[in-house]
GROMACS .gro file of C-alpha atoms in nm:
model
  235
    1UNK     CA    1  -1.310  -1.239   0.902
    2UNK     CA    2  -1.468  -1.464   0.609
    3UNK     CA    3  -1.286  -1.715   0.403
    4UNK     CA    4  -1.396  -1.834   0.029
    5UNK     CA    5  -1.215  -2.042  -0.164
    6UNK     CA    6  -1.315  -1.819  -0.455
    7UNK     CA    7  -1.439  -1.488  -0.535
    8UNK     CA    8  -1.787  -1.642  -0.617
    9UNK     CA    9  -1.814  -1.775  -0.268
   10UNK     CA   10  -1.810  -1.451  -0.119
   11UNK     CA   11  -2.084  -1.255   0.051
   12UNK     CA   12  -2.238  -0.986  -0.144
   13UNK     CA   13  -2.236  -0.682  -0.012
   14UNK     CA   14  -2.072  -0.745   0.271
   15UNK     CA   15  -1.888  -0.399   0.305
   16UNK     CA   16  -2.297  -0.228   0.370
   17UNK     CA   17  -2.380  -0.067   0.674
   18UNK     CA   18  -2.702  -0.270   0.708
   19UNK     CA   19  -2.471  -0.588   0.678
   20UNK     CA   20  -2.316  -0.700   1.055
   21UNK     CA   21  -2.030  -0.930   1.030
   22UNK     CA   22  -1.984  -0.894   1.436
   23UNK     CA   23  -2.105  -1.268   1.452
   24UNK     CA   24  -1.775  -1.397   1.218
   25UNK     CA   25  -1.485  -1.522   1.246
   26UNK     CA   26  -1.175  -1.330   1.410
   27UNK     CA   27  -0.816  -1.300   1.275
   28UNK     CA   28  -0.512  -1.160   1.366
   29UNK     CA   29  -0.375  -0.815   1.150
   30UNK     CA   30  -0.083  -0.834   1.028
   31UNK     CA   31  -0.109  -1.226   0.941
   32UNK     CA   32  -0.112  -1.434   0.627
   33UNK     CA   33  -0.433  -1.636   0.660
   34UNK     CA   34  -0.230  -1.977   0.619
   35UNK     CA   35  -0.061  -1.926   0.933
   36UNK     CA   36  -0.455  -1.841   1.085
   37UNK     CA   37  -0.577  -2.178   0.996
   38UNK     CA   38  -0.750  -2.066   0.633
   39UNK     CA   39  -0.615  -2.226   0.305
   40UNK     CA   40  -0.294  -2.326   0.394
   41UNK     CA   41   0.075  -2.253   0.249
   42UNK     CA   42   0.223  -2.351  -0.095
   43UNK     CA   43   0.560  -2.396  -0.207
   44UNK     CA   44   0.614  -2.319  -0.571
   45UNK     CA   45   0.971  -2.259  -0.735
   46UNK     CA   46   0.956  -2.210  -1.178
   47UNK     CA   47   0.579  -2.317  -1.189
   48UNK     CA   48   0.276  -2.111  -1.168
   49UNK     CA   49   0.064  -2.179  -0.825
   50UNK     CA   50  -0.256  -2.243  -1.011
   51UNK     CA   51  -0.105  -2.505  -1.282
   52UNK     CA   52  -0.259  -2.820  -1.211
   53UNK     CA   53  -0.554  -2.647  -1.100
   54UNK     CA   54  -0.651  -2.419  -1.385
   55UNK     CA   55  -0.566  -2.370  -1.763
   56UNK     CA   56  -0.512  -1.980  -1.777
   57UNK     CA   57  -0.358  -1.733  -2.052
   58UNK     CA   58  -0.115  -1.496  -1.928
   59UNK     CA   59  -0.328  -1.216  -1.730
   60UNK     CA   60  -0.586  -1.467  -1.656
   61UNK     CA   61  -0.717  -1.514  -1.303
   62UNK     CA   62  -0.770  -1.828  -1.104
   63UNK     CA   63  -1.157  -1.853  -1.055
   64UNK     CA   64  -1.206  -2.221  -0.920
   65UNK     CA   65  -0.996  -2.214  -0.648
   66UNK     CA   66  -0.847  -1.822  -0.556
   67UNK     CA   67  -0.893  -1.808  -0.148
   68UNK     CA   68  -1.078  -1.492  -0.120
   69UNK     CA   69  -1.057  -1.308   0.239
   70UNK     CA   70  -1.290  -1.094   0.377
   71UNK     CA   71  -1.221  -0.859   0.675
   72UNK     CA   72  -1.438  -0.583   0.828
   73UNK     CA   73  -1.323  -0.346   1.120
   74UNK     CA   74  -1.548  -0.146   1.366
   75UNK     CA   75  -1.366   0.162   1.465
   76UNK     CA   76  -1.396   0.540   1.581
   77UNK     CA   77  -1.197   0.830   1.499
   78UNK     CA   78  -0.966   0.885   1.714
   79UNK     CA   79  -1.009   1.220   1.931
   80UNK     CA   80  -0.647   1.375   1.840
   81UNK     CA   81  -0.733   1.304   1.459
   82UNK     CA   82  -1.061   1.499   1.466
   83UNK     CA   83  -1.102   1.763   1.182
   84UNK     CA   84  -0.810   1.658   0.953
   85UNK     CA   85  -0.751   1.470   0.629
   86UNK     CA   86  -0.740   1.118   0.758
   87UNK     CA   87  -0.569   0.855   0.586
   88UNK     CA   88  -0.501   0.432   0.598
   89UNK     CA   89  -0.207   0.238   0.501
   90UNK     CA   90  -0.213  -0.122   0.454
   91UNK     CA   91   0.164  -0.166   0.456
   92UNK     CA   92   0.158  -0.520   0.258
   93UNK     CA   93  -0.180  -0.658   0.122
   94UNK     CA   94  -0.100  -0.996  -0.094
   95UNK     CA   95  -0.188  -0.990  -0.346
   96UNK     CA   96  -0.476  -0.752  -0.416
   97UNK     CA   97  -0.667  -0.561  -0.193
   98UNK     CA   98  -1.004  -0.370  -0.242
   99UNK     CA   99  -1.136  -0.107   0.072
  100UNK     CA  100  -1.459   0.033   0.118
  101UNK     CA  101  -1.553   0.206   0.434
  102UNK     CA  102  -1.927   0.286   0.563
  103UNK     CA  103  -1.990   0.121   0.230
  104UNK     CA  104  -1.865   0.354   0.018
  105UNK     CA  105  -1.577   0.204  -0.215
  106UNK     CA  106  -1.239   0.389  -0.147
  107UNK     CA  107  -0.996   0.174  -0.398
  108UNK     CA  108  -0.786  -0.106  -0.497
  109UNK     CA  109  -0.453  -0.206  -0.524
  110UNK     CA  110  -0.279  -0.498  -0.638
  111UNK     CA  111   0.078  -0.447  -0.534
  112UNK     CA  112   0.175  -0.680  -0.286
  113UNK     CA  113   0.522  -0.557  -0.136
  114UNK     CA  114   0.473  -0.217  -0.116
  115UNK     CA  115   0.263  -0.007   0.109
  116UNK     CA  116  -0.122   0.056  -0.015
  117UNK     CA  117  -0.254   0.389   0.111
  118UNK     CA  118  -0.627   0.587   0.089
  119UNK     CA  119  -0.753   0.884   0.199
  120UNK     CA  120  -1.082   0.820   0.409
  121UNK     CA  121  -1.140   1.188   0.492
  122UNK     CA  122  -1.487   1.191   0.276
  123UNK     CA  123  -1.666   0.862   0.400
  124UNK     CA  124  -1.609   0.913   0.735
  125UNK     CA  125  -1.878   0.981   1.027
  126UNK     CA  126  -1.931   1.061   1.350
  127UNK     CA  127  -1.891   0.751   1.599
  128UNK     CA  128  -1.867   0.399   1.445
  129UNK     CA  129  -1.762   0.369   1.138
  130UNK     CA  130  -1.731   0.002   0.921
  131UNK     CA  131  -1.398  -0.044   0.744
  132UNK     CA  132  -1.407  -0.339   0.531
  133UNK     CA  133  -1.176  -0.499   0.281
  134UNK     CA  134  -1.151  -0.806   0.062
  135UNK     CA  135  -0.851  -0.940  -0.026
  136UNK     CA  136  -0.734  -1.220  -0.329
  137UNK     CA  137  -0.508  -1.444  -0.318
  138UNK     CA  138  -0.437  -1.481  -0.723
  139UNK     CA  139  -0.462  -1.147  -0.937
  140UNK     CA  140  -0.331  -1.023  -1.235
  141UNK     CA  141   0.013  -0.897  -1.054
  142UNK     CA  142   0.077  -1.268  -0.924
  143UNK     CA  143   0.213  -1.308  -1.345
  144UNK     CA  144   0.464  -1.079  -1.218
  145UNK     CA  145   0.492  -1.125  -0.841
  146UNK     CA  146   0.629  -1.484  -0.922
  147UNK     CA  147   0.975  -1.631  -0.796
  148UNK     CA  148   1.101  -1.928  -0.570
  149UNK     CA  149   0.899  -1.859  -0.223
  150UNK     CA  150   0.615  -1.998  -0.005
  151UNK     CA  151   0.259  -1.849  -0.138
  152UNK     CA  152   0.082  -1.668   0.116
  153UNK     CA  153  -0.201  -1.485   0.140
  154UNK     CA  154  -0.405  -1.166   0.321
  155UNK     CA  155  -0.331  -0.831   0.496
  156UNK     CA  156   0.003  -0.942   0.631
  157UNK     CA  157   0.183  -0.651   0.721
  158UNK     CA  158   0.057  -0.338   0.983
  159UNK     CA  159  -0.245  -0.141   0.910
  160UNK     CA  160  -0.276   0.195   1.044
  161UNK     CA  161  -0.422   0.591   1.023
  162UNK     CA  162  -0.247   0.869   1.006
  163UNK     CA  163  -0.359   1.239   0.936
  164UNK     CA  164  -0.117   1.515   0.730
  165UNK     CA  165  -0.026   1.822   0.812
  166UNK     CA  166  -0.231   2.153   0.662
  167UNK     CA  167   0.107   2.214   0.464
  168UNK     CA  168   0.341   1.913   0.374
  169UNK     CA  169   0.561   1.788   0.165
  170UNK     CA  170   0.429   1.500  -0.021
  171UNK     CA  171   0.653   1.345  -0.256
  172UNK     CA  172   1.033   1.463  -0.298
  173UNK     CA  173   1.268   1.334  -0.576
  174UNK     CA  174   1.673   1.438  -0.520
  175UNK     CA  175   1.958   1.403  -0.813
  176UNK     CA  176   2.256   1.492  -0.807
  177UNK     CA  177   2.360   1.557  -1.196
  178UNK     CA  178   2.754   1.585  -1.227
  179UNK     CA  179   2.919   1.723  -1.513
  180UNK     CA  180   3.116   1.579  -1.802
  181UNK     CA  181   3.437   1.605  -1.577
  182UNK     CA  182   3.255   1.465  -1.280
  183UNK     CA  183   3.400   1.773  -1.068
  184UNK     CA  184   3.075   1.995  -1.010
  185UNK     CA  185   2.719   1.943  -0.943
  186UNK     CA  186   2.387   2.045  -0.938
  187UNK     CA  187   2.161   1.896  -0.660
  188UNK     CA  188   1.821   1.903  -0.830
  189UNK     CA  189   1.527   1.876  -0.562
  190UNK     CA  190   1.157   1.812  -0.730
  191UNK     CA  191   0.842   1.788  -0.514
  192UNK     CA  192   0.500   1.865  -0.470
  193UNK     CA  193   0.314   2.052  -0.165
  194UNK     CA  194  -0.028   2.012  -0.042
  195UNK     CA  195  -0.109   2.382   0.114
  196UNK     CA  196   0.123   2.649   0.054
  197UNK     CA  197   0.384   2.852   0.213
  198UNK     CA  198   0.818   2.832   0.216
  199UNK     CA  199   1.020   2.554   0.194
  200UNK     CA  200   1.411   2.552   0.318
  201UNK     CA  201   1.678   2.362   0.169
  202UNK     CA  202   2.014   2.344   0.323
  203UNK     CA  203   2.326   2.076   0.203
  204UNK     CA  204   2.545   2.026   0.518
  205UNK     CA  205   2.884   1.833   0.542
  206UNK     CA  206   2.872   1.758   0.885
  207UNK     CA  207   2.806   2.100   1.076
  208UNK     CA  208   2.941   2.313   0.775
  209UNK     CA  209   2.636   2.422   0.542
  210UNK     CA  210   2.744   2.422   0.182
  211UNK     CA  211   2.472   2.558   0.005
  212UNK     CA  212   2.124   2.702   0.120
  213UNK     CA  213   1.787   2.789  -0.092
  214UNK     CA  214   1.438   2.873  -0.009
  215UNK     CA  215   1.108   2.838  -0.268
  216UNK     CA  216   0.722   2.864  -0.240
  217UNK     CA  217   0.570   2.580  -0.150
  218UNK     CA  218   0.374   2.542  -0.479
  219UNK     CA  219   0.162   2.215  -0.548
  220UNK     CA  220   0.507   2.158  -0.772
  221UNK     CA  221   0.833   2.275  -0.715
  222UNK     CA  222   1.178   2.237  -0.833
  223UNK     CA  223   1.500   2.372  -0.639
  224UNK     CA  224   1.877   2.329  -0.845
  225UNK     CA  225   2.147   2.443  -0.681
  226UNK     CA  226   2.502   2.445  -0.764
  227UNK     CA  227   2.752   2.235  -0.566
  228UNK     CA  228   3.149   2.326  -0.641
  229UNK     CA  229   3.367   2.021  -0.585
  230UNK     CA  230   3.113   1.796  -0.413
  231UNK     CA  231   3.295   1.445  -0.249
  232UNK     CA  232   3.155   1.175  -0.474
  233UNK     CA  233   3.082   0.842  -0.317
  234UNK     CA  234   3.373   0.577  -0.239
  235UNK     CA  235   3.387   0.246  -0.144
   0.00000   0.00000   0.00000
């Protein structure tokens, strides 16, 4: 782990292969790097963190003082993961977070409260492989991601791979679109498939199946089926 108090303090080129950063610092993951003993934590309620610091427009970013962390991870694939599509998810990266691994650049995100994921499957190598990531404390999302809470920073939440199956579902969106009289339905299942072959869809009500339907497993798909008299939701 490195610490900057700004992006310009940073190493260049740290993510390299030809770089070792085995000599710094360690931290824990998941952990904001205020509770590790870098920066520390700020309390801000209607103001922006940075005012008193820095004059910015709207969409501006802090450059004076924007703690800038630097991690890098020595790893090898794991034997069981071997031969398929390998994947990371940094579960909760605040606020931006950009991954490179065996110095290649993978991506960026900049959401901080939802899970940031990448597929690795092309940069990776046989035995040790360097995953590296930098992450800002102040980006463009922190106009956004601002409200009455203690400001944090780093990878804060679990990191992990994880490999998909040859054929999967990847994305699934349900409705259920009543009619005018709010007395039938038609449950309306969108998706989309990486691989092909069948998917089954079957409503239950407890053990009793209501309605059943089966569709190729297409890179898109859409299932509607009709639902007579469906129980709509209650208190």
């Amino acid at each position: 782990f490195h610490y900057a108090k700004n992006y310009d303090s940073t190493i260049p080129g740290f993510e390299a292969m030809d770089y070792c950063c085995r000599s710094w610092d360690d931290i824990h993951v998941p952990a904001h790097i205020q509770m590790e003993g870098y920066d520390r934590p700020q309390y801000a309620n209607v103001q922006y963190p940075w005012e008193g610091w820095e004059e910015l427009e709207p969409g501006e970013i802090p450059t004076r003082f924007n703690p800038t962390a630097s991690y890098a991870k020595y790893f090898e694939v794991p034997e069981n993961m071997k031969g398929k599509r390998i994947f990371i998810s940094f579960q909760g990266a605040e606020s931006g977070i950009a991954v490179w691994l065996n110095g290649n650049y993978v991506g960026y995100s900049e959401d901080t409260f939802t899970p940031s994921e990448f597929e690795l499957t092309p940069y990776l190598k046989e035995g040790e492989n360097k995953l590296a990531a930098r992450v800002f404390k102040f980006t463009s999302s922190s106009w956004c991601e601002d409200q009455d809470f203690f400001r944090f920073s780093g990878i804060y939440r679990s990191v992990y791979l994880y490999t998909t199956p040859e054929v999967h579902v990847q994305d699934v969106c349900i409705r259920t679109l009543l009619d005018d009289k709010y007395q039938d339905a038609d449950l309306q299942i969108k998706g989309n498939v990486a691989g092909k072959g069948k998917i089954s869809l079957t409503l239950r009500d407890g053990k009793d199946i209501i309605a059943q339907a089966q569709v190729d497993a297409a890179e898109e798909f859409t299932v509607t089926i009709p639902v007579k008299a469906p129980k709509l939701w209650s208190a």
